[in-house]
PDB file of C-alpha atoms and ligand atoms in Angstrom:
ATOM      1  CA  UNK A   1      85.678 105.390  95.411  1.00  0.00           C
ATOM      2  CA  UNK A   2      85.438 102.156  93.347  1.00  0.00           C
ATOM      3  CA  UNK A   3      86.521  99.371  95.454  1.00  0.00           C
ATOM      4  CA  UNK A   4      89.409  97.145  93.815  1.00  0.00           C
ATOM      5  CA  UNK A   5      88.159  93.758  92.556  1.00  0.00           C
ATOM      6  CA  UNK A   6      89.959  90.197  92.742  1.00  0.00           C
ATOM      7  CA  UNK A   7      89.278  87.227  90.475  1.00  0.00           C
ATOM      8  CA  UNK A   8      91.861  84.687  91.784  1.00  0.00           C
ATOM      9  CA  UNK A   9      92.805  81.337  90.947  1.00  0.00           C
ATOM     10  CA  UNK A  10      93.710  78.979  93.570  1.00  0.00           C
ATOM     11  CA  UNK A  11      95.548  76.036  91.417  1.00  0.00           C
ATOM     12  CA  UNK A  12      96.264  74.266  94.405  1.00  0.00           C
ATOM     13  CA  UNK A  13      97.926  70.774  94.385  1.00  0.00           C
ATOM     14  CA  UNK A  14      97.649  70.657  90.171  1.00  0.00           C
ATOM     15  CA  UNK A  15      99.331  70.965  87.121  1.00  0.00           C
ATOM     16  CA  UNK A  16     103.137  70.041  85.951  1.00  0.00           C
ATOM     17  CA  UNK A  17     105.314  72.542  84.680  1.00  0.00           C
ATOM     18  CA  UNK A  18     104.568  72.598  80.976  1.00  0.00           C
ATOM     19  CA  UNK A  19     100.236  72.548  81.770  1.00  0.00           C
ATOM     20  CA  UNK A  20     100.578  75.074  84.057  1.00  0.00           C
ATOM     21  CA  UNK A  21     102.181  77.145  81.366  1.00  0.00           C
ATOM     22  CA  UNK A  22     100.122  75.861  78.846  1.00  0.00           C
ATOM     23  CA  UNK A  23      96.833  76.932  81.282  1.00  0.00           C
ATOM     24  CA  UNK A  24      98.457  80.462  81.855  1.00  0.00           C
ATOM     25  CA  UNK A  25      98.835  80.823  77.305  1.00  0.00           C
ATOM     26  CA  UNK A  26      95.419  79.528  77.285  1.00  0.00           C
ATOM     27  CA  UNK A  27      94.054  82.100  79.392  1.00  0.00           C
ATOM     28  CA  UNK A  28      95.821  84.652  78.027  1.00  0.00           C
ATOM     29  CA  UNK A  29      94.206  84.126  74.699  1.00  0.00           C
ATOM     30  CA  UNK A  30      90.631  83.284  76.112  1.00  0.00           C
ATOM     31  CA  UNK A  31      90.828  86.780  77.700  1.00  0.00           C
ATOM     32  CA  UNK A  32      92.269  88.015  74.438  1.00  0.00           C
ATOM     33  CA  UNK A  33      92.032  91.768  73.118  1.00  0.00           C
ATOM     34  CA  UNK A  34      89.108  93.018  75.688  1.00  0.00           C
ATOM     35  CA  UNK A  35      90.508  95.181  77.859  1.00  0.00           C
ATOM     36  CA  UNK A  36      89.330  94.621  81.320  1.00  0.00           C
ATOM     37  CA  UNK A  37      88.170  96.757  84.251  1.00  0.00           C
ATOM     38  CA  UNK A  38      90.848  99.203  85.519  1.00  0.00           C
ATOM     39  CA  UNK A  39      89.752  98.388  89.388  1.00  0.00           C
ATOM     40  CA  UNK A  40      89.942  94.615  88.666  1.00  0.00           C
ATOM     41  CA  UNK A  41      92.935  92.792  89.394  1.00  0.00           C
ATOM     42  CA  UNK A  42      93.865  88.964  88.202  1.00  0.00           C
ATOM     43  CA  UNK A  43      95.882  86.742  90.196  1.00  0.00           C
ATOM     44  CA  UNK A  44      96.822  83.314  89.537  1.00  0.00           C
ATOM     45  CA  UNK A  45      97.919  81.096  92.434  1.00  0.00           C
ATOM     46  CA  UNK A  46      99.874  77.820  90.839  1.00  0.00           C
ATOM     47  CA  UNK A  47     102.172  75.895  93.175  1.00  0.00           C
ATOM     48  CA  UNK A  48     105.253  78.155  94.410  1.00  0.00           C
ATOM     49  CA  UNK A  49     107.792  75.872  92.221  1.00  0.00           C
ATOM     50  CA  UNK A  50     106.164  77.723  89.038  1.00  0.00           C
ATOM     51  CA  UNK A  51     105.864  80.924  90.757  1.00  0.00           C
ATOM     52  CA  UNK A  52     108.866  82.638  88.703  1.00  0.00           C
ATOM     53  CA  UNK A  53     108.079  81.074  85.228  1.00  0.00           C
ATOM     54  CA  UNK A  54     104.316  82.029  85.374  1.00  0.00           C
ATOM     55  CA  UNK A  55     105.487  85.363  86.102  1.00  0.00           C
ATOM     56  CA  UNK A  56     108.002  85.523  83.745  1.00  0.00           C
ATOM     57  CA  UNK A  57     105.863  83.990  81.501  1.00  0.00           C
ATOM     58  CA  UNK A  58     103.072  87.019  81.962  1.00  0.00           C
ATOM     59  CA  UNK A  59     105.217  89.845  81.322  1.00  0.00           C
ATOM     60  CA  UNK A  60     106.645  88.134  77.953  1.00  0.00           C
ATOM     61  CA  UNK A  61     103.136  88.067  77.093  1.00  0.00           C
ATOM     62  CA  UNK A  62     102.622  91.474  78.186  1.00  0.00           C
ATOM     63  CA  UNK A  63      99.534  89.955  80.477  1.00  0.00           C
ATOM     64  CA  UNK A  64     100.282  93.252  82.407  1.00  0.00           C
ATOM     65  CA  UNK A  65      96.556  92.799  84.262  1.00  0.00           C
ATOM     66  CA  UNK A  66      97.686  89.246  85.491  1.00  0.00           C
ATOM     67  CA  UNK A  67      99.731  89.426  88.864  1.00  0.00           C
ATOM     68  CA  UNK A  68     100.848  85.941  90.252  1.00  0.00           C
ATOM     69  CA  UNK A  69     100.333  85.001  94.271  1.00  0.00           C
ATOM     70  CA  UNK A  70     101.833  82.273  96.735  1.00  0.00           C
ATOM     71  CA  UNK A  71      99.072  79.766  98.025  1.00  0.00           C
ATOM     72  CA  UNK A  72     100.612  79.986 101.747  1.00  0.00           C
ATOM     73  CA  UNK A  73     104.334  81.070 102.948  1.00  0.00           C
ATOM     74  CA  UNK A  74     105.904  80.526 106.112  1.00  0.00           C
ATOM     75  CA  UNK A  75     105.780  82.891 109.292  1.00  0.00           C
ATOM     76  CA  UNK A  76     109.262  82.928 109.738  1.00  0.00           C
ATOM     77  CA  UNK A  77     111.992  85.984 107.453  1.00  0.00           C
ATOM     78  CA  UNK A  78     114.387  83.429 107.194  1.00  0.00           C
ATOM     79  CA  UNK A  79     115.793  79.706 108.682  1.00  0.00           C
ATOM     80  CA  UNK A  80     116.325  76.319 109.582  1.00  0.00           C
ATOM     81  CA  UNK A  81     112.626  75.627 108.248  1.00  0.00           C
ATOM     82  CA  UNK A  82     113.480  72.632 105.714  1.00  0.00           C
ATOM     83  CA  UNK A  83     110.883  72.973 103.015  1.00  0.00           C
ATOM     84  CA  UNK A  84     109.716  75.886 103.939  1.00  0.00           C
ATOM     85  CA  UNK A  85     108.976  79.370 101.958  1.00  0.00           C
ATOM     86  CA  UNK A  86     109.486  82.349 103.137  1.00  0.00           C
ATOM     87  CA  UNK A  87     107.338  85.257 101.765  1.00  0.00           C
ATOM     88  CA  UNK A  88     110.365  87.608 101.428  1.00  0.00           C
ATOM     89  CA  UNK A  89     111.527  84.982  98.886  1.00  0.00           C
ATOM     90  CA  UNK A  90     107.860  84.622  97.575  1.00  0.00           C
ATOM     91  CA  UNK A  91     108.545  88.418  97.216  1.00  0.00           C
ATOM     92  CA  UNK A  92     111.824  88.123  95.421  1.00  0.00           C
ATOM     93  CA  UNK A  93     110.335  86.182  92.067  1.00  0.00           C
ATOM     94  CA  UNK A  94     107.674  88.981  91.523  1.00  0.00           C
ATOM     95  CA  UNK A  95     104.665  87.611  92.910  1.00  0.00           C
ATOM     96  CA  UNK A  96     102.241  90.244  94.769  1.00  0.00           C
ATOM     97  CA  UNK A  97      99.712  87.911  96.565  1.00  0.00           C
ATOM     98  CA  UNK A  98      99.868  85.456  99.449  1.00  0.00           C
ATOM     99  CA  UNK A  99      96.771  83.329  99.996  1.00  0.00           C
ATOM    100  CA  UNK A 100      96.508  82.621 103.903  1.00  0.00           C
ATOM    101  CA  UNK A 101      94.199  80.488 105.737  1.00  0.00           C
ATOM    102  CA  UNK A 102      92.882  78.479 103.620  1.00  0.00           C
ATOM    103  CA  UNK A 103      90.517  75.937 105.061  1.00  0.00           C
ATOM    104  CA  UNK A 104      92.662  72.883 103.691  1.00  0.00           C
ATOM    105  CA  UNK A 105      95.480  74.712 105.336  1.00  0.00           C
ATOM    106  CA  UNK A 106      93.415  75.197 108.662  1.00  0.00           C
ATOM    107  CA  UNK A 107      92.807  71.209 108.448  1.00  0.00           C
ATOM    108  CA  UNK A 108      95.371  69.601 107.130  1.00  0.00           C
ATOM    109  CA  UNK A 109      98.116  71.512 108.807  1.00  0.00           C
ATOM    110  CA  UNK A 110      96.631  72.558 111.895  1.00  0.00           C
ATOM    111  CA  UNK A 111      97.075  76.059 110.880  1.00  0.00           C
ATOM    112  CA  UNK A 112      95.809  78.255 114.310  1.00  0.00           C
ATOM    113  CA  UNK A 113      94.226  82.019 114.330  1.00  0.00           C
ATOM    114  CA  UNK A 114      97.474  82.616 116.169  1.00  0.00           C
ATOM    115  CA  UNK A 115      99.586  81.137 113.439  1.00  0.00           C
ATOM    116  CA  UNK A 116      97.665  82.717 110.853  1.00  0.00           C
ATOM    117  CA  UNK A 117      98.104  86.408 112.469  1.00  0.00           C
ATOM    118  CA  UNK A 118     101.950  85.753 112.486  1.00  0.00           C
ATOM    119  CA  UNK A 119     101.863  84.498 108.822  1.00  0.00           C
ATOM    120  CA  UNK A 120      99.656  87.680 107.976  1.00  0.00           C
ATOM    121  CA  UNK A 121     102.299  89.803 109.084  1.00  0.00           C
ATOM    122  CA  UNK A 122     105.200  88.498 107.518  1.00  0.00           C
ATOM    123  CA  UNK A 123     103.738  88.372 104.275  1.00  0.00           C
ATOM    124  CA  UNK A 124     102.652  92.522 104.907  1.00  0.00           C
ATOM    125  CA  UNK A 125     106.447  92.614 106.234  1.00  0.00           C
ATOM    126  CA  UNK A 126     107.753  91.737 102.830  1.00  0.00           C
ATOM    127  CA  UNK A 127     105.904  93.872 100.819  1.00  0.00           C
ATOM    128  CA  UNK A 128     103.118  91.706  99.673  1.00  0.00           C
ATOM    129  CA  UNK A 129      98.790  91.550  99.519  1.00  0.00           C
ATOM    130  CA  UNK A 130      97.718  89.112 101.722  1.00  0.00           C
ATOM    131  CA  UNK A 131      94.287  86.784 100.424  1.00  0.00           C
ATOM    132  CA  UNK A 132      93.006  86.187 103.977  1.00  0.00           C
ATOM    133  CA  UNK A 133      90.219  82.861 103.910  1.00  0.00           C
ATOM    134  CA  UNK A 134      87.924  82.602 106.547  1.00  0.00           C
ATOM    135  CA  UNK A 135      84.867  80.499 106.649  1.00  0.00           C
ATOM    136  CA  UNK A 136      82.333  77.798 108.663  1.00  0.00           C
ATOM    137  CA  UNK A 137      82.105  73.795 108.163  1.00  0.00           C
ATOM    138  CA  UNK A 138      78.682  72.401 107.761  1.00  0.00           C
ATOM    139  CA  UNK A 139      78.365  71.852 111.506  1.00  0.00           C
ATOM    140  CA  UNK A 140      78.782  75.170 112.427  1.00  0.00           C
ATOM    141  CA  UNK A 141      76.653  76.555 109.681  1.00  0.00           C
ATOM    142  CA  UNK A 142      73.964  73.910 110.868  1.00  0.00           C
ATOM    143  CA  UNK A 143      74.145  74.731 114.315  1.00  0.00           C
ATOM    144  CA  UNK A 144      73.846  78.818 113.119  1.00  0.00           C
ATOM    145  CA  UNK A 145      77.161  79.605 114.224  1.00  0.00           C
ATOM    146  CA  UNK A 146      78.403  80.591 110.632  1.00  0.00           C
ATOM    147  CA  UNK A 147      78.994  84.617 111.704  1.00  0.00           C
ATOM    148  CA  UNK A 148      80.281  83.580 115.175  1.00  0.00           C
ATOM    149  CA  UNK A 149      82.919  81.549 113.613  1.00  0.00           C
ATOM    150  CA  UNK A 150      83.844  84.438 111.171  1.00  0.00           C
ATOM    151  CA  UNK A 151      84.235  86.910 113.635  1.00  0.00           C
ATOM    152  CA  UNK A 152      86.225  84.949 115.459  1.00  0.00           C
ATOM    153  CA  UNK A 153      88.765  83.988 112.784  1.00  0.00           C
ATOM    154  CA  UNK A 154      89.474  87.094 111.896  1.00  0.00           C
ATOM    155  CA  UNK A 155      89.531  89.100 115.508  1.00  0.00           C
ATOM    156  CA  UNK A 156      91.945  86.804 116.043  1.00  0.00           C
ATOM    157  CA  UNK A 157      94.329  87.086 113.206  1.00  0.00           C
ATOM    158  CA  UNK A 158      93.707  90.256 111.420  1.00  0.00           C
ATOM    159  CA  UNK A 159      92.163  92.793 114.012  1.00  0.00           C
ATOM    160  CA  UNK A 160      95.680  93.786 115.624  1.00  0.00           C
ATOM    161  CA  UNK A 161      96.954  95.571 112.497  1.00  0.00           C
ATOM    162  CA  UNK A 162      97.042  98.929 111.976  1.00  0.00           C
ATOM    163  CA  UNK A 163      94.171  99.959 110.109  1.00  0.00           C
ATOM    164  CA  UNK A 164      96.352 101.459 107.247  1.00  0.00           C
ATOM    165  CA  UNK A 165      97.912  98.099 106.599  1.00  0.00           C
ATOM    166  CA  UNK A 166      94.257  96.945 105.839  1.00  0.00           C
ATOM    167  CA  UNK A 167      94.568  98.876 101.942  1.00  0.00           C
ATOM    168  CA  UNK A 168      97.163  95.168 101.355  1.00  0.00           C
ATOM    169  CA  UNK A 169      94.535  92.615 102.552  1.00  0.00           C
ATOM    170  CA  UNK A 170      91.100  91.221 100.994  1.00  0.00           C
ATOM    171  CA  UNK A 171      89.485  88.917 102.949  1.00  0.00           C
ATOM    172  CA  UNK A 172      87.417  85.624 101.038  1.00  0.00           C
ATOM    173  CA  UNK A 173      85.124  84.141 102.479  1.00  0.00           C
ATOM    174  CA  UNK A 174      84.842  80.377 101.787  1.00  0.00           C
ATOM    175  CA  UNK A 175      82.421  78.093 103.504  1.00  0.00           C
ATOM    176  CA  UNK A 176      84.034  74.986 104.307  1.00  0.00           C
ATOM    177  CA  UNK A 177      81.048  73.058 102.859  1.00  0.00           C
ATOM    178  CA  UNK A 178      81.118  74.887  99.403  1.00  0.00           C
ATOM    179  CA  UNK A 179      84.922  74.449  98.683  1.00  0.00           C
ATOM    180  CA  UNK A 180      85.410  71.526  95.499  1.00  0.00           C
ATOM    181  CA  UNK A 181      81.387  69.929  96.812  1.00  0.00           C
ATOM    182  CA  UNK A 182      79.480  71.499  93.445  1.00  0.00           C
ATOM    183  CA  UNK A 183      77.808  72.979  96.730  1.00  0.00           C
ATOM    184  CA  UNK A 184      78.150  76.771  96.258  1.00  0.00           C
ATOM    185  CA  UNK A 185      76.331  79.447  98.824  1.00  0.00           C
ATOM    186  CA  UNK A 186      73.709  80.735  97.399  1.00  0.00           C
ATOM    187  CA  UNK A 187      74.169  84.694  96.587  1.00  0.00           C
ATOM    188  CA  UNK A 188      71.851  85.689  99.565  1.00  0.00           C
ATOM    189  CA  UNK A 189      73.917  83.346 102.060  1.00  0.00           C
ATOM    190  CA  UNK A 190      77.205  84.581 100.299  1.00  0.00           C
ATOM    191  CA  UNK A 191      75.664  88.434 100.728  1.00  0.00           C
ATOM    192  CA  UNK A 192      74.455  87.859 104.181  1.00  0.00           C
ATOM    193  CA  UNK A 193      78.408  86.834 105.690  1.00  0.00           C
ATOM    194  CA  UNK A 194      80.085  89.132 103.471  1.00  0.00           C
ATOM    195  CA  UNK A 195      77.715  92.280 104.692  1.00  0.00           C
ATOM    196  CA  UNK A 196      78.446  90.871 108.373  1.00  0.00           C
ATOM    197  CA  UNK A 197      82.434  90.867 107.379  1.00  0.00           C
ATOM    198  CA  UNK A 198      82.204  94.033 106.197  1.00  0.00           C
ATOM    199  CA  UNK A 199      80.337  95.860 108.944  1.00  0.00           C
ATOM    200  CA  UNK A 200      82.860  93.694 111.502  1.00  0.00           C
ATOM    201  CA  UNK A 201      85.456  95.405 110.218  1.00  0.00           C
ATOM    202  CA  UNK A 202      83.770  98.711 110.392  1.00  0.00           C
ATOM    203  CA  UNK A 203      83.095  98.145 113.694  1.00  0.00           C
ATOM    204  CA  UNK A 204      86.723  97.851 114.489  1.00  0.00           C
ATOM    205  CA  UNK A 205      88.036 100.378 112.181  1.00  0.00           C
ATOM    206  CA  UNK A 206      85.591 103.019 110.746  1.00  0.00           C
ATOM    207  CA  UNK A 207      83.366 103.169 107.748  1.00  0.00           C
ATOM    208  CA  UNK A 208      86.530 104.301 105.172  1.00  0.00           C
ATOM    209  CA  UNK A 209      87.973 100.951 106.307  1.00  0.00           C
ATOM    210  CA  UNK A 210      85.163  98.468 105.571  1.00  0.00           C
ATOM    211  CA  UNK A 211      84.285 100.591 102.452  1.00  0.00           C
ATOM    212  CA  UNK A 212      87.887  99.983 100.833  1.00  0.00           C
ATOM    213  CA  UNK A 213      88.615  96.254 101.698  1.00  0.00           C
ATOM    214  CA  UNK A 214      87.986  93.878  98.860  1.00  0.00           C
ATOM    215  CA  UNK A 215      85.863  90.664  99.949  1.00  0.00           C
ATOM    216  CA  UNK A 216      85.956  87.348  97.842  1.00  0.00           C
ATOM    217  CA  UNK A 217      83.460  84.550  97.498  1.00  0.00           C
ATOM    218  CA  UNK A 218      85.077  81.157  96.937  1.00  0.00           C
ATOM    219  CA  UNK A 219      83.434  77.965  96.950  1.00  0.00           C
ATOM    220  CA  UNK A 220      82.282  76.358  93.839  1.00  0.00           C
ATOM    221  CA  UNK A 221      82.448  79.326  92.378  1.00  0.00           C
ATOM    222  CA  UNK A 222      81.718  78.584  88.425  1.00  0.00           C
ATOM    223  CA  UNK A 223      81.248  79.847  84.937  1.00  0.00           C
ATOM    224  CA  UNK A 224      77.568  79.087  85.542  1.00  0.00           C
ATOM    225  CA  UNK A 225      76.990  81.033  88.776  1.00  0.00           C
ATOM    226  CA  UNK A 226      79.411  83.605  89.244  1.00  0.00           C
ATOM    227  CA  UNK A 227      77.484  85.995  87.441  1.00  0.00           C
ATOM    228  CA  UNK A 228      74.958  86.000  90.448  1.00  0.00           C
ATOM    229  CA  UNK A 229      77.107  85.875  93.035  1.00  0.00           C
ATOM    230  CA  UNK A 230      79.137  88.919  92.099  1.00  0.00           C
ATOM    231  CA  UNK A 231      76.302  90.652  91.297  1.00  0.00           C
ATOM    232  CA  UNK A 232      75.820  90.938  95.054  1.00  0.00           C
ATOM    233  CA  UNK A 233      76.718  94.589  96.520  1.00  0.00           C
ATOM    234  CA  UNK A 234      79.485  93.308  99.086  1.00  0.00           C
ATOM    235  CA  UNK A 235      81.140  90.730  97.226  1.00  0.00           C
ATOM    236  CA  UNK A 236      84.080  92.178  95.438  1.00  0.00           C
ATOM    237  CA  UNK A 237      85.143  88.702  92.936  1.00  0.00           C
ATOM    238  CA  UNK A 238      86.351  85.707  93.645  1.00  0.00           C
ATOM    239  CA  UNK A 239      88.763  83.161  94.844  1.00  0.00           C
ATOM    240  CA  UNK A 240      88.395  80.104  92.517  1.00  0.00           C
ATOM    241  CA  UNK A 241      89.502  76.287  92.828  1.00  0.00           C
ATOM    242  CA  UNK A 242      88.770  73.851  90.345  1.00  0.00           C
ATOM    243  CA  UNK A 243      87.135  76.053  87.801  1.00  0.00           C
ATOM    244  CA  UNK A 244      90.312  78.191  87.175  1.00  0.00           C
ATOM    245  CA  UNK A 245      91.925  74.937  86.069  1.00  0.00           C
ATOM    246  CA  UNK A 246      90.215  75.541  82.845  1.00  0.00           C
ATOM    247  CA  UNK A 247      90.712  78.246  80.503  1.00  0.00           C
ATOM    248  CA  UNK A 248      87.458  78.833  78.997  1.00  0.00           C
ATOM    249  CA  UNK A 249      85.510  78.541  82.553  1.00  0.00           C
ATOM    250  CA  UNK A 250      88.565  81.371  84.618  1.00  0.00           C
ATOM    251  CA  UNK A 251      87.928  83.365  81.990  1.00  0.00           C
ATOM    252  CA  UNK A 252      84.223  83.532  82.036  1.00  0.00           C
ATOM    253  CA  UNK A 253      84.477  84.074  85.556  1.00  0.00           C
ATOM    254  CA  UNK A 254      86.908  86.872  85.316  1.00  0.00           C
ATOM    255  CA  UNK A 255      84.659  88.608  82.249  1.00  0.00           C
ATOM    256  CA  UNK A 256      81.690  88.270  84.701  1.00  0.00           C
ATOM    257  CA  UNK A 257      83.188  90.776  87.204  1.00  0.00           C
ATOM    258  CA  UNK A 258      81.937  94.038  85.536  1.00  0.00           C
TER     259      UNK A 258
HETATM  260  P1  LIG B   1      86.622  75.390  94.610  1.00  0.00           P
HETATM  261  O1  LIG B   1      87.778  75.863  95.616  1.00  0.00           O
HETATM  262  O2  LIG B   1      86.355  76.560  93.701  1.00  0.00           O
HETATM  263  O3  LIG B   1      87.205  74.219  93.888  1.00  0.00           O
HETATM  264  O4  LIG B   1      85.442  75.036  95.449  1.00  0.00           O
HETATM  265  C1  LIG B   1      87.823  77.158  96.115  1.00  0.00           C
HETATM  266  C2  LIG B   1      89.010  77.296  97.030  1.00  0.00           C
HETATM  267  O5  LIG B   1      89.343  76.317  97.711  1.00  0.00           O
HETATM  268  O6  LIG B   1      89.663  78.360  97.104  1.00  0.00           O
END
């Protein structure tokens, strides 16, 4: 069984309107005629607002191996949650993906295992893939704690489903201390946590399992080193920041996941 692949792009915070259409033409033509891998699937992640244009935006272009994804949603179906986003509604424009847990989430919003279990399962609830980040600050890598902190992350917010719900969630792993430093893992320390991920979740439920779930790298991630890093046996692609603000560089990233 070939395991399904993930570049993503994780625009974050960036982009009006008009460059994050121009960004998702651009790509489209870097990419151009080459047909990609059947098993690997594109995502782009801009800020919900654009959500429904990128997406409509993709299918004019026929850009049928581009899917778009949510950077975060809301636990909640449906309420008095001012500002909020649901993932039902995240759902409703045609995006497939939620990102969850990302670290700047985890820090800047206080977003909990506990919170981030609930959030898991009402993006699964409305139909949607789930991009699950997990990963260690520089202290606790320093202090050798890296796999501990893992482990914990996601016993705590992904090891209550049902193991059939785990075919709609990759995991990426992100080291605090590699996300937007120009500090990336190197491929062995990359390997190392996403081998331990991937026998974790064996562990819990069975070989077939761990075998099928797609694991990301993400941190600094670049046209310049992803070639190594998915060279690596467990790591399945990517989930990219700042380089998939730029045409040229995504799309030498994506080409590099064979
Ligand atoms: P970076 O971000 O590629 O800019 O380090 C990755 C991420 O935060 O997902």
């Amino acid at each position: 069984m070939t395991r399904q692949k993930i570049v993503a792009g994780n625009w974050k915070m960036n982009k009006t309107l008009l460059e994050a259409t121009q960004l998702t033409v651009e790509l489209h033509e870097a990419l151009g005629e080459t047909s990609l891998p059947p098993h690997l699937q594109v995502v782009l992640c801009p800020p919900a607002l654009y959500l429904e244009k990128i997406k409509s935006l993709l299918t004019l272009l026929h850009a049928d191996h581009l899917a778009v994804g949510a950077q975060n949603c809301h636990q909640a179906a449906n309420g008095a949650y001012t500002g909020e986003i649901a993932a039902d509604m995240i759902a409703s424009v045609g995006a497939q993906y939620v990102i969850i847990g990302h670290s700047e989430r985890r820090a800047y919003y206080a977003e909990t295992n506990d919170l981030l279990r609930d959030k898991t399962t009402a993006v699964l609830k409305a139909g949607l893939r789930v991009i699950f980040c997990c990963g260690e600050n520089l202290d606790e890598r320093e202090a050798n704690r890296h796999t501990q902190v893992v482990a914990q992350q996601l016993r705590e917010s992904l090891f209550d489903l049902e193991a059939a719900q785990w075919q709609h969630i990759a995991i990426a792993y992100e080291p605090v201390w590699a996300i937007g430093t120009g500090k990336t893992a190197s491929p062995d320390q990359a390997q190392a946590m996403h081998q331990f991920i991937r026998q974790l979740i064996g562990e819990q439920y069975g070989k077939a399992v761990a075998e099928q779930t797609t694991l990301l790298y993400g941190g600094s991630c670049n046209a310049a080193n992803a070639d190594e890093l998915f060279a690596c046996p467990d790591i399945d692609g990517g989930l990219i920041g700042g380089a998939s603000l730029k045409a040229k560089d995504f799309s030498t990233i994506i080409r590099a996941m064979k």
